[in-house]
XYZ file of C-alpha atoms in Angstrom:
755
model
C 85.389 17.484 137.397
C 84.065 19.357 140.406
C 86.409 22.258 141.138
C 85.009 22.519 144.646
C 86.656 19.214 145.528
C 90.132 20.421 144.472
C 92.501 21.134 147.340
C 96.142 22.117 147.615
C 98.368 21.573 150.651
C 101.454 23.614 151.432
C 103.740 23.457 154.411
C 103.962 27.181 154.958
C 102.128 29.270 152.349
C 103.562 32.631 151.510
C 102.239 35.414 149.303
C 104.139 33.951 146.320
C 102.695 30.455 146.878
C 99.160 31.863 147.162
C 99.656 33.671 143.835
C 100.842 30.483 142.208
C 97.803 28.639 143.602
C 95.485 31.265 142.165
C 97.127 30.911 138.744
C 96.667 27.123 138.779
C 93.005 27.453 139.709
C 92.459 30.002 136.938
C 93.995 27.697 134.360
C 91.857 24.796 135.489
C 88.745 26.956 135.442
C 89.488 28.064 131.897
C 90.150 24.462 130.896
C 86.956 22.925 132.245
C 84.478 25.802 132.403
C 85.098 27.887 129.318
C 83.253 26.520 126.313
C 85.481 26.063 123.225
C 84.547 28.083 120.160
C 81.548 26.584 118.392
C 82.109 24.967 115.077
C 78.667 26.247 113.989
C 77.930 29.565 112.363
C 74.810 31.386 111.166
C 71.987 33.112 112.949
C 68.514 31.520 113.076
C 66.659 34.575 114.358
C 68.175 36.826 111.724
C 67.371 34.256 109.043
C 63.705 34.207 110.145
C 63.488 37.999 110.130
C 65.035 38.128 106.678
C 62.554 35.429 105.499
C 59.714 37.714 106.478
C 61.196 40.397 104.204
C 61.185 37.898 101.333
C 57.494 37.193 101.965
C 56.695 40.891 101.886
C 58.707 41.305 98.639
C 56.771 38.482 96.944
C 53.351 39.640 98.183
C 54.032 43.267 97.146
C 55.847 42.352 93.874
C 58.960 44.206 95.031
C 61.125 42.463 92.490
C 63.985 44.954 92.785
C 64.724 43.903 96.379
C 63.625 40.269 96.464
C 66.911 38.872 95.124
C 68.973 40.642 97.788
C 66.690 39.543 100.598
C 66.760 35.911 99.413
C 70.539 35.997 99.364
C 70.744 37.510 102.894
C 68.405 34.790 104.237
C 70.597 32.051 102.794
C 73.703 33.640 104.352
C 72.120 33.613 107.830
C 71.069 29.964 107.366
C 74.526 28.873 106.297
C 76.267 27.007 109.143
C 73.180 26.326 111.267
C 72.496 22.770 112.456
C 70.274 20.877 110.047
C 67.511 20.636 112.567
C 67.305 24.389 112.957
C 67.930 25.166 109.323
C 65.550 22.793 107.536
C 62.168 24.443 108.346
C 63.317 27.884 107.335
C 65.041 26.598 104.176
C 61.877 24.763 103.102
C 59.781 27.871 103.393
C 62.465 29.938 101.619
C 62.617 27.527 98.672
C 58.868 27.877 98.166
C 59.120 31.630 98.160
C 62.036 31.514 95.686
C 59.845 29.599 93.192
C 57.140 32.268 93.361
C 59.712 35.078 93.231
C 61.459 33.690 90.173
C 58.312 33.800 88.076
C 57.535 37.377 88.980
C 61.127 38.451 88.749
C 61.481 37.077 85.222
C 58.326 38.810 84.051
C 59.475 42.114 85.596
C 62.989 41.980 84.178
C 61.802 41.012 80.714
C 59.277 43.813 80.660
C 61.892 46.374 81.763
C 64.491 45.355 79.183
C 62.076 45.216 76.275
C 60.347 48.494 77.091
C 63.546 50.514 77.676
C 65.256 49.061 74.582
C 62.225 49.890 72.405
C 62.129 53.388 73.854
C 65.863 53.917 73.025
C 65.315 52.749 69.419
C 62.294 55.027 69.013
C 64.372 57.992 70.248
C 67.195 57.054 67.846
C 64.756 57.102 64.914
C 63.544 60.561 65.962
C 67.172 61.876 66.187
C 68.351 60.380 62.893
C 67.650 63.432 60.791
C 68.866 66.111 63.185
C 71.654 64.339 65.090
C 73.000 61.082 63.684
C 75.665 60.932 66.374
C 73.083 61.049 69.195
C 70.986 58.488 67.375
C 73.969 56.181 67.168
C 74.540 56.498 70.931
C 70.904 55.520 71.674
C 71.152 52.532 69.329
C 74.363 51.359 71.060
C 72.616 51.690 74.438
C 69.679 49.528 73.300
C 71.948 46.868 71.823
C 73.934 46.691 75.104
C 70.706 45.924 77.049
C 69.462 43.354 74.545
C 72.756 41.432 74.552
C 73.405 41.620 78.321
C 73.236 38.756 80.858
C 69.802 39.750 82.184
C 68.354 39.688 78.659
C 69.725 36.217 78.059
C 68.304 35.041 81.406
C 64.858 36.652 81.530
C 63.779 37.866 78.040
C 62.219 35.807 75.279
C 64.804 35.175 72.546
C 62.435 35.994 69.661
C 61.576 39.359 71.173
C 65.287 40.154 71.569
C 66.023 39.089 67.978
C 63.297 41.329 66.594
C 64.549 44.418 68.425
C 68.201 43.719 67.450
C 67.193 43.552 63.765
C 65.589 46.975 64.080
C 68.736 48.314 65.819
C 70.926 47.052 62.955
C 68.743 48.707 60.379
C 68.845 51.986 62.228
C 72.690 51.735 62.495
C 72.942 51.483 58.708
C 70.780 54.550 58.305
C 72.927 56.453 60.840
C 76.143 55.465 59.022
C 74.804 56.641 55.674
C 73.612 59.901 57.161
C 77.031 60.504 58.895
C 79.024 59.686 55.750
C 77.127 62.178 53.719
C 77.592 64.913 56.287
C 81.337 64.197 56.693
C 81.925 64.098 52.956
C 80.099 67.371 52.544
C 82.301 68.858 55.285
C 85.507 67.506 53.696
C 84.704 68.738 50.159
C 85.922 72.381 50.502
C 89.164 71.234 52.228
C 89.879 68.790 49.426
C 89.258 71.567 46.907
C 91.771 73.855 48.687
C 94.360 71.041 48.690
C 93.815 70.390 44.969
C 94.413 74.031 44.159
C 97.582 74.214 46.298
C 99.144 71.143 44.678
C 98.248 72.342 41.199
C 100.201 75.582 41.797
C 103.648 73.814 42.029
C 104.156 74.888 45.671
C 107.928 74.175 45.800
C 108.813 76.119 42.705
C 111.436 78.833 43.409
C 112.096 77.656 47.036
C 115.736 78.360 48.050
C 115.822 78.144 51.828
C 114.961 75.499 54.388
C 112.676 77.934 56.141
C 110.528 78.542 53.041
C 110.473 74.849 52.245
C 109.354 73.992 55.786
C 106.536 76.539 55.604
C 105.177 75.083 52.348
C 105.427 71.536 53.625
C 103.678 72.420 56.871
C 100.774 74.082 54.978
C 100.263 71.114 52.673
C 100.519 68.559 55.493
C 98.030 70.590 57.489
C 95.471 70.411 54.656
C 95.999 66.669 54.321
C 95.506 66.215 58.074
C 92.280 68.242 57.995
C 90.870 66.082 55.183
C 91.738 62.895 57.066
C 90.094 64.261 60.177
C 86.920 65.147 58.280
C 86.432 61.628 56.913
C 87.690 59.827 60.021
C 85.461 56.912 60.913
C 83.951 56.446 57.454
C 84.274 53.031 55.827
C 87.456 52.909 53.761
C 85.696 50.795 51.128
C 83.019 53.408 50.469
C 83.808 54.649 46.907
C 83.874 58.336 47.713
C 86.048 57.781 50.802
C 88.430 55.543 48.848
C 88.844 58.169 46.148
C 89.784 60.825 48.693
C 92.336 58.539 50.425
C 93.986 57.625 47.119
C 94.304 61.318 46.270
C 95.918 62.052 49.657
C 98.489 59.283 49.169
C 99.446 60.624 45.757
C 99.804 64.160 47.081
C 102.078 62.914 49.918
C 104.375 61.265 47.382
C 104.591 64.459 45.363
C 105.424 66.462 48.495
C 108.118 63.991 49.530
C 109.682 64.006 46.090
C 109.751 67.776 45.786
C 110.906 68.223 49.336
C 113.548 65.526 48.948
C 115.182 67.251 46.014
C 115.264 70.590 47.767
C 116.423 69.003 51.020
C 119.185 67.031 49.336
C 120.613 70.204 47.848
C 120.271 72.037 51.119
C 121.733 69.083 53.112
C 124.790 68.945 50.858
C 125.355 72.664 51.318
C 124.978 72.417 55.102
C 127.337 69.428 55.302
C 130.006 71.290 53.338
C 129.727 74.310 55.648
C 130.023 72.165 58.768
C 133.087 70.339 57.436
C 134.815 73.635 56.664
C 133.920 74.873 60.139
C 135.490 71.797 61.729
C 138.695 72.228 59.734
C 139.300 75.599 61.381
C 139.863 73.851 64.747
C 142.769 71.731 63.525
C 144.169 73.807 60.672
C 147.864 73.035 60.134
C 147.708 69.415 61.274
C 149.370 68.298 58.048
C 152.566 70.121 59.106
C 152.973 68.022 62.296
C 155.410 65.314 61.291
C 157.842 64.711 64.204
C 156.803 62.492 67.112
C 158.825 61.922 70.340
C 161.124 59.057 71.262
C 160.484 57.003 74.389
C 163.217 58.817 76.298
C 161.756 62.208 75.387
C 158.271 61.035 76.309
C 159.481 59.902 79.755
C 161.432 62.971 80.759
C 159.561 65.885 79.258
C 156.352 66.859 80.999
C 154.276 69.236 78.871
C 150.914 69.528 77.202
C 152.563 69.218 73.795
C 154.311 65.992 74.847
C 150.996 64.611 76.143
C 149.713 64.898 72.567
C 152.910 63.282 71.194
C 154.020 66.639 69.760
C 151.003 66.588 67.418
C 148.239 68.572 69.166
C 146.489 69.566 65.918
C 146.404 65.976 64.716
C 144.975 64.863 68.060
C 142.369 67.621 67.789
C 141.370 66.371 64.338
C 140.974 62.760 65.485
C 139.039 63.542 68.650
C 136.701 66.063 66.994
C 136.027 63.964 63.929
C 135.252 60.865 65.994
C 132.343 62.833 67.420
C 131.520 64.745 64.234
C 130.571 61.693 62.177
C 128.084 60.631 64.889
C 126.516 64.036 65.476
C 122.749 64.314 64.980
C 123.209 66.861 62.203
C 125.725 64.778 60.238
C 124.821 61.121 60.560
C 121.247 61.457 59.193
C 122.514 63.424 56.182
C 125.160 60.793 55.450
C 122.574 58.028 55.628
C 119.648 59.747 53.900
C 121.630 61.352 51.078
C 124.366 58.804 50.638
C 123.829 58.783 46.879
C 124.020 62.561 46.482
C 127.253 63.511 44.710
C 127.975 66.611 46.788
C 127.343 64.795 50.053
C 129.548 61.889 48.986
C 132.395 64.249 48.035
C 132.346 66.090 51.359
C 132.266 62.873 53.389
C 135.088 61.375 51.327
C 137.294 64.407 52.015
C 136.588 64.201 55.757
C 137.298 60.450 55.905
C 140.553 60.900 54.007
C 141.750 63.460 56.562
C 140.914 61.086 59.416
C 142.642 58.152 57.733
C 145.802 60.177 57.121
C 145.871 61.526 60.670
C 145.256 58.043 62.111
C 148.142 56.576 60.099
C 150.442 59.342 61.355
C 149.371 58.765 64.969
C 149.826 55.008 64.572
C 153.418 55.626 63.468
C 153.972 57.781 66.576
C 152.618 55.042 68.879
C 154.778 52.458 67.149
C 157.929 54.565 67.640
C 157.196 55.025 71.341
C 156.402 51.376 71.984
C 159.469 50.244 70.031
C 161.608 52.221 72.461
C 159.643 51.184 75.553
C 159.861 47.483 74.778
C 163.666 47.664 74.750
C 164.157 49.068 78.271
C 164.160 47.285 81.612
C 161.062 47.432 83.790
C 161.053 50.971 85.295
C 161.157 51.148 89.069
C 159.266 54.426 89.121
C 155.498 53.869 89.175
C 154.860 56.942 87.024
C 157.106 55.585 84.273
C 155.525 52.130 84.552
C 152.100 53.635 84.034
C 153.050 55.246 80.713
C 151.959 52.228 78.574
C 148.537 52.312 80.244
C 148.305 55.989 79.419
C 149.244 55.263 75.809
C 146.588 52.543 75.629
C 144.006 55.027 76.867
C 145.119 57.646 74.345
C 145.082 55.139 71.474
C 141.593 54.031 72.505
C 140.308 57.605 72.272
C 142.302 58.952 69.346
C 142.169 55.942 67.028
C 138.593 54.890 67.692
C 136.982 53.540 64.528
C 140.293 53.298 62.639
C 142.151 50.147 61.506
C 144.952 50.885 63.995
C 142.829 51.051 67.153
C 142.836 47.428 68.256
C 146.497 46.669 67.534
C 147.881 49.814 69.204
C 145.677 49.452 72.299
C 146.558 45.766 72.609
C 150.285 46.397 72.195
C 150.379 49.117 74.858
C 148.341 47.008 77.303
C 150.574 44.005 76.694
C 153.642 46.044 77.686
C 151.849 47.416 80.742
C 150.897 43.862 81.800
C 154.464 42.686 81.266
C 155.848 45.416 83.506
C 153.166 44.786 86.127
C 154.061 41.091 86.207
C 157.752 41.936 86.521
C 157.037 44.306 89.403
C 154.881 41.669 91.060
C 157.759 39.208 90.862
C 160.152 41.847 92.206
C 157.703 42.661 94.997
C 157.536 38.994 95.958
C 161.329 38.765 95.936
C 161.608 41.967 97.959
C 159.083 40.644 100.475
C 161.092 37.454 100.868
C 164.242 39.558 101.257
C 162.489 41.734 103.830
C 161.479 38.716 105.885
C 164.983 37.268 105.716
C 166.684 40.533 106.578
C 164.288 41.183 109.429
C 165.085 37.783 110.920
C 168.814 38.425 110.516
C 168.494 41.843 112.132
C 166.730 40.344 115.143
C 169.519 37.790 115.488
C 172.348 40.301 115.022
C 171.148 43.142 117.214
C 171.972 41.617 120.625
C 175.611 41.291 119.576
C 175.741 44.921 118.442
C 173.870 46.344 121.409
C 175.766 44.226 123.924
C 179.071 45.849 122.964
C 177.774 49.376 123.568
C 177.563 51.196 126.920
C 174.955 53.869 127.481
C 174.040 56.337 130.200
C 170.701 55.774 131.875
C 167.963 58.215 132.794
C 168.219 60.609 129.856
C 165.412 63.079 129.325
C 165.530 66.208 127.125
C 165.381 68.482 130.167
C 168.753 67.018 131.286
C 170.434 67.966 128.040
C 173.460 69.699 129.611
C 174.054 66.793 131.975
C 174.057 64.221 129.155
C 175.774 66.248 126.430
C 178.414 64.129 124.694
C 177.217 60.928 126.341
C 175.772 57.785 124.838
C 172.100 57.099 125.488
C 169.852 54.171 124.636
C 166.321 54.822 123.297
C 163.392 52.634 122.340
C 160.043 53.614 120.877
C 158.148 54.532 117.740
C 159.400 57.067 115.227
C 156.883 59.928 115.101
C 158.665 61.784 112.310
C 156.158 62.628 109.608
C 153.322 62.189 112.100
C 153.841 64.523 115.026
C 156.908 66.253 113.534
C 158.056 67.407 110.092
C 160.983 65.506 108.597
C 163.413 68.308 107.816
C 167.025 67.408 108.636
C 166.182 64.534 110.972
C 165.521 60.845 110.511
C 164.004 60.108 113.932
C 161.837 61.985 116.412
C 159.761 61.158 119.440
C 158.627 62.654 122.703
C 160.086 61.958 126.125
C 158.357 63.459 129.166
C 156.533 65.947 126.974
C 159.674 67.183 125.175
C 160.852 66.154 121.688
C 164.117 64.465 120.874
C 165.329 64.480 117.248
C 167.938 62.150 115.794
C 170.278 62.206 112.790
C 171.912 59.126 111.290
C 175.674 58.975 111.164
C 177.169 57.968 107.805
C 177.304 54.254 108.561
C 173.699 54.050 109.771
C 172.487 56.123 106.822
C 174.287 53.811 104.386
C 172.779 50.712 105.997
C 169.291 52.188 105.888
C 169.621 53.108 102.217
C 170.944 49.640 101.396
C 167.939 48.095 103.129
C 165.515 50.313 101.222
C 167.050 49.329 97.885
C 166.852 45.627 98.608
C 163.390 45.528 100.183
C 161.822 48.369 98.230
C 160.261 49.626 101.460
C 160.771 52.442 103.905
C 161.610 51.637 107.505
C 158.590 50.992 109.728
C 157.611 53.648 112.254
C 157.230 51.132 115.065
C 159.813 49.379 117.179
C 162.938 51.564 116.938
C 165.840 50.538 119.176
C 168.868 52.822 118.985
C 172.042 54.150 120.598
C 172.931 57.802 120.122
C 175.250 60.549 121.306
C 173.606 63.608 122.809
C 174.776 66.621 120.809
C 172.822 69.548 122.191
C 169.769 71.706 121.677
C 168.069 72.202 118.327
C 164.784 73.002 116.619
C 162.166 70.778 115.002
C 158.866 71.598 113.342
C 155.854 70.242 115.172
C 152.642 69.358 113.325
C 149.488 70.429 115.085
C 145.853 70.676 114.099
C 143.933 73.679 115.343
C 140.172 74.065 115.272
C 138.664 77.506 114.998
C 135.145 78.871 114.922
C 133.636 80.337 111.765
C 131.450 83.366 112.336
C 129.310 85.424 109.980
C 128.046 88.743 111.250
C 129.105 87.729 114.738
C 127.137 84.461 114.673
C 128.910 81.119 114.829
C 128.044 78.996 111.780
C 130.586 76.189 112.068
C 134.171 75.198 112.727
C 137.257 74.788 110.574
C 140.321 72.622 111.228
C 143.745 73.526 109.873
C 147.302 72.242 110.351
C 149.768 74.624 111.956
C 153.481 73.866 111.829
C 155.764 75.657 114.255
C 159.394 75.268 115.245
C 159.925 74.134 118.833
C 163.007 73.348 120.899
C 164.298 69.786 120.936
C 167.273 67.708 122.023
C 169.438 66.615 119.078
C 171.259 63.267 119.066
C 173.459 61.438 116.564
C 172.308 57.859 115.988
C 175.256 55.520 115.556
C 173.550 52.180 116.298
C 170.071 51.210 115.176
C 167.730 48.251 115.006
C 164.380 48.613 113.274
C 162.711 46.135 110.911
C 165.349 44.759 108.520
C 168.161 47.049 109.743
C 170.674 46.325 112.488
C 173.758 48.553 112.398
C 176.238 49.804 114.988
C 179.269 52.064 115.372
C 181.728 51.861 118.220
C 181.604 55.191 120.054
C 180.355 58.725 120.247
C 183.175 59.804 117.948
C 181.319 57.972 115.204
C 184.253 55.750 114.362
C 182.552 52.824 112.626
C 182.623 49.409 114.263
C 180.748 47.267 111.808
C 177.437 47.347 110.040
C 174.571 44.922 109.975
C 172.035 46.335 107.594
C 171.126 42.702 107.408
C 171.883 42.795 103.711
C 172.015 39.399 102.061
C 174.828 37.949 100.104
C 176.008 39.917 97.113
C 173.803 39.424 94.116
C 171.025 37.727 96.097
C 168.591 40.485 95.251
C 168.364 41.552 91.644
C 166.565 44.757 92.507
C 169.399 46.261 94.607
C 173.002 46.906 93.754
C 174.160 47.572 97.345
C 177.247 45.567 98.437
C 176.920 42.866 101.038
C 178.025 43.751 104.577
C 179.088 41.161 107.120
C 176.701 41.282 110.070
C 178.005 41.984 113.581
C 177.246 39.250 116.072
C 177.556 39.138 119.828
C 181.184 39.038 120.926
C 182.448 39.866 117.467
C 182.657 43.654 117.809
C 186.196 44.841 117.019
C 186.613 48.194 118.737
C 188.713 50.528 116.638
C 192.018 51.788 117.951
C 190.863 55.419 118.007
C 188.630 56.616 120.778
C 188.402 53.252 122.578
C 192.187 53.053 123.183
C 192.239 56.659 124.288
C 189.579 55.958 126.866
C 191.516 53.052 128.283
C 194.693 55.164 128.472
C 192.744 57.900 130.222
C 191.336 55.478 132.777
C 194.826 53.981 133.373
C 196.265 57.456 134.039
C 193.469 58.123 136.498
C 194.340 54.817 138.238
C 198.033 55.821 138.574
C 196.967 59.182 140.047
C 194.721 57.429 142.588
C 197.459 54.961 143.564
C 200.042 57.752 143.969
C 197.651 59.722 146.147
C 196.948 56.612 148.211
C 200.681 56.032 148.746
C 201.233 59.626 149.937
C 198.293 59.329 152.294
C 199.720 56.108 153.721
C 203.128 57.720 154.243
C 201.592 60.730 155.973
C 199.366 58.631 158.192
C 201.955 56.111 159.526
C 203.742 58.350 162.121
C 200.438 59.498 163.484
C 199.125 55.989 163.739
C 202.317 54.798 165.616
C 202.028 57.649 168.070
C 205.389 58.937 166.963
C 206.086 62.529 166.108
C 207.194 63.497 162.622
C 210.963 63.652 162.999
C 212.456 66.064 160.578
C 215.506 63.975 160.140
C 213.744 60.819 158.931
C 213.244 60.328 155.243
C 209.493 59.694 155.556
C 209.014 62.684 157.819
C 210.966 64.967 155.547
C 208.939 63.766 152.542
C 205.493 64.341 153.957
C 206.438 67.638 155.582
C 207.890 68.992 152.352
C 205.944 71.968 151.051
C 206.197 70.597 147.525
C 204.399 67.423 148.637
C 201.792 69.545 150.346
C 201.344 71.499 147.157
C 201.149 68.198 145.258
C 198.391 67.137 147.639
C 196.669 70.442 147.034
C 196.976 69.816 143.284
C 195.522 66.307 143.751
C 192.586 67.791 145.610
C 191.996 70.321 142.834
C 192.121 67.553 140.201
C 189.571 65.584 142.226
C 187.254 68.573 142.327
C 187.632 69.154 138.574
C 186.970 65.481 137.993
C 183.756 65.761 139.955
C 182.655 68.816 138.007
C 183.541 67.296 134.628
C 181.374 64.281 135.360
C 178.579 66.403 136.836
C 179.372 64.983 140.312
C 177.389 61.763 139.774
C 179.570 60.346 137.011
C 182.807 58.736 138.415
C 181.701 59.977 141.855
C 183.570 57.496 144.065
C 187.079 57.654 142.513
C 186.893 61.440 142.032
C 185.655 62.074 145.591
C 188.237 59.751 147.166
C 191.021 61.509 145.182
C 189.782 64.896 146.418
C 189.781 63.764 150.082
C 193.225 62.178 149.646
C 194.637 65.452 148.320
C 193.179 67.409 151.249
C 194.647 64.850 153.656
C 198.126 65.161 152.095
C 198.021 68.989 152.215
C 196.299 69.172 155.598
C 199.337 70.559 157.503
C 199.958 73.212 154.881
C 196.283 74.167 154.827
C 196.086 74.159 158.630
C 199.162 76.430 158.957
C 197.486 78.981 156.699
C 194.141 78.764 158.487
C 192.508 77.364 155.348
C 191.616 74.055 156.988
C 189.797 74.254 160.353
C 191.508 72.532 163.268
C 188.478 70.439 163.998
C 188.409 69.064 160.441
C 192.149 68.389 160.578
C 191.693 66.452 163.808
C 188.896 64.435 162.205
C 190.958 63.572 159.147
C 194.191 62.700 160.975
C 193.233 59.177 162.164
C 191.521 58.284 158.796
C 194.661 58.048 156.717
C 194.614 54.304 156.099
C 190.884 54.138 155.176
C 191.311 57.141 152.851
C 194.357 55.557 151.195
C 192.605 52.206 150.820
C 189.431 53.776 149.384
C 191.418 55.868 146.891
C 193.363 52.840 145.659
C 190.343 50.518 145.458
C 188.102 53.063 143.711
C 190.896 53.780 141.217
C 191.162 50.104 140.320
C 187.382 49.679 140.032
C 187.207 52.790 137.834
C 189.525 51.103 135.352
C 187.265 48.048 134.968
C 183.802 49.409 135.771
C 183.922 52.779 134.053
C 180.527 52.147 132.398
C 178.932 52.251 135.854
C 177.638 55.687 136.805
C 179.479 55.979 140.185
C 182.778 54.642 138.807
């Protein structure tokens, strides 16, 4: 392909399109112009130059380098085309034939001459240094048996030299044996004299015995070292070895007798030393009952009232396996003194183990008769006993049965608790569902003030409030005397359960086996007043040494802070839904969402009928009083409205108040005016009692009505300004109507803030 004939057409080339065009051209150029890697290898010129070196090697008899040069030439030829390779290879093959003949002659000459020279030197060294002669012989044999000798040297010549080497080796061995035996002779003599002197006679201590044994063993080792390497079958060498074996048996026998006596004495001392640790164990005879074991926490009770016996068992379990005891028991098992000491120790262990087994049996007999304990610490006691039995009775006939029995009881109680846990979980789910269903009925019957925050404590004191949120008690605040705490607008509010709520919560805990969750509390409470609660806070401080900061430390600081205290009389959280009727804490009904009596075997709490929407029976106490109070306030409003109407009629008709008429005489009576003044005062007190906002409309209308009724009396005494009197005069009917209407609405809508 001719790249010059390639052309590309574009409508409107840009810089990007030109770049793309250049890339395409480059790819095509690489595709068609760049030669792919050759499949051939080798280097003809280098092969020819290397061939010249081979020629020089052959002509100059440089047999040490000819092999390497031939190999290099062949490497350069490898991979060349046959046409290029053949001439050079032909010439190289001819040179290799010539080189092989010369190379063989040179190698053979070198091996034979150097081997002969080594053997001649070995013969010269034989008398003065047999060891050096042996080294030279080994060197010659290595050359004569090597690969080059097999390849280049005549076999008969090699055989002849090897025969000489073998003969020289025999001479070296004989010369070395004589020298070594001469060297060993005085050591053997010293050993003979030492053994003939009864070396262990009169030895009474381990130290003296060890010294004698070390001296004799040292002499034996020196003899063995002197004859090391000599043929064991050589008569003189065999005689020495037999003597050494006999001496070793004598040493072992003498040492064994002394050691057995010493071992028995040491074992007896160690056993007496151990007995001091548990002296008096035989006097421990009374073990605890299960009830005592459960309720008494002490170190003595942990050892089943037999601490000395436990000490014996634990120490002796280790004592029998100690490095100083076990070898003696095994090595001197037939020694009478050793056997007696071990028998006494084993008898003590057997007796103590039987006593401890009886104690375990008494405890487990009692434990197997009781119901599954609810307390986890009590339930874990069988596991603890199994662990103790495993350690104390190890290696005794009672170990397996006591461990198995304790574990079996522990497994039984665990299974029972698992079943109870499953039942409690099912109860929890059921009660939670019931609580969700019951709460709307309880909450719907309760009226609460809105907008409570702890900073408005005085305004809401004695009133019912409704709160939702998570319980932060135990997290942000210490528990103390409260059951609920959280923060509102940066200030804490703390709640206490009334008796009914507390009872429902406890009943729920017994049936479900769980504490109330911290999340999702919905409650009604009465604001009681200020209080204190302990806040939990972490503080981080710097640690300094010699004024230099080296780290930080974090600590918890608990401090009492002010809080708003409320009494919780209605609550829904998790499986609990319970409500009381009013701030006086008179109980309405309870829905702890407890199931039917006897439905949960793990709780003995009585069943309580849940409260449902519309089924709240308000008690006759505070609820009736409230209604009576509101009815009295209605009568007062209606009476005030009637007096206002009577006072306003003459003015509205444009008729003067005639003293002789009954209506005129009534409204102009000072007693009525004073009654109006009293009504006004009651209205003001009503406003103040409800903090102005509460019951605002009926209280305010009653106050205005009273002022209207007493307006003439107040005007005559310059208490009421004339301008205000003139303003009020034509408003009699609206004031009367408002007072009557607001009084009626107050009776039925008293849970509204303004009524």
